[in-house]
Amino acid sequence: GASIFRHIASRDKLLAREQFRGRHGWALGSSGLVQYGVRTDDTECPKIGWRACKGVEPTPTVEGFACLADACQCMSRVWCNEAESLVNQQRFKHAAEVYNWVLSLPIL
């Protein structure tokens, strides 16, 4: 079968290439439910074009990385930007939680 990929921070989130009703596509889900999907014959996961199945809008942007360190670096950048925005809004407690997410990444 096709490879299944796990999210670096949310271990219950899975990404897999699937076949459904004779067509191929990619599915992104958690806890055994498909939350987002995109139909494509491409064997590489698309970054955009996802549709909500059981998930809520906005739909995700999916990025692949060659190694875990690159993925963690990108995720830390995104979360640090989010935390800085929260600090600028004087939402300090939430900003501290987001900074803790950065510190919880497996490789920095």
Coordinates of C-alpha atoms in Angstrom, one line a residue, residues 18-68:
E18 CA -6.0 6.5 -1.0
Q19 CA -8.3 5.1 -3.7
F20 CA -12.0 5.7 -3.4
R21 CA -14.7 4.8 -5.9
G22 CA -12.1 4.1 -8.6
R23 CA -10.4 7.4 -8.2
H24 CA -7.1 8.3 -6.5
G25 CA -6.5 11.1 -4.1
W26 CA -5.0 12.2 -0.8
A27 CA -6.7 12.1 2.6
L28 CA -5.8 14.0 5.7
G29 CA -7.5 12.9 9.0
S30 CA -7.3 12.3 12.6
S31 CA -8.8 9.7 15.0
G32 CA -9.7 7.5 12.1
L33 CA -11.9 10.1 10.3
V34 CA -11.0 11.8 7.0
Q35 CA -11.2 15.5 7.6
Y36 CA -9.9 16.8 4.3
G37 CA -9.3 15.4 0.9
V38 CA -8.1 16.2 -2.6
R39 CA -8.7 14.1 -5.7
T40 CA -5.6 13.7 -7.9
D41 CA -3.7 11.0 -9.7
D42 CA -0.4 12.7 -8.7
T43 CA 1.8 10.5 -6.5
E44 CA 3.1 13.6 -4.7
C45 CA 0.9 15.2 -2.1
P46 CA -0.5 18.5 -3.3
K47 CA 0.1 21.6 -1.3
I48 CA -3.2 23.3 -2.1
G49 CA -6.6 22.3 -3.4
W50 CA -7.9 20.5 -0.3
R51 CA -11.6 20.3 0.5
A52 CA -13.3 19.9 3.8
C53 CA -14.9 16.5 4.4
K54 CA -15.5 16.3 8.2
G55 CA -13.0 19.1 8.9
V56 CA -13.8 22.8 9.2
E57 CA -12.7 25.7 7.0
P58 CA -10.2 27.0 6.3
T59 CA -8.7 24.0 4.5
P60 CA -5.1 23.1 5.3
T61 CA -1.9 23.8 3.3
V62 CA 0.2 20.7 3.2
E63 CA 4.0 20.8 3.0
G64 CA 6.4 18.0 2.7
F65 CA 10.0 18.0 3.9
A66 CA 13.0 15.8 3.2
C67 CA 13.8 15.4 6.9
L68 CA 12.3 15.9 10.3

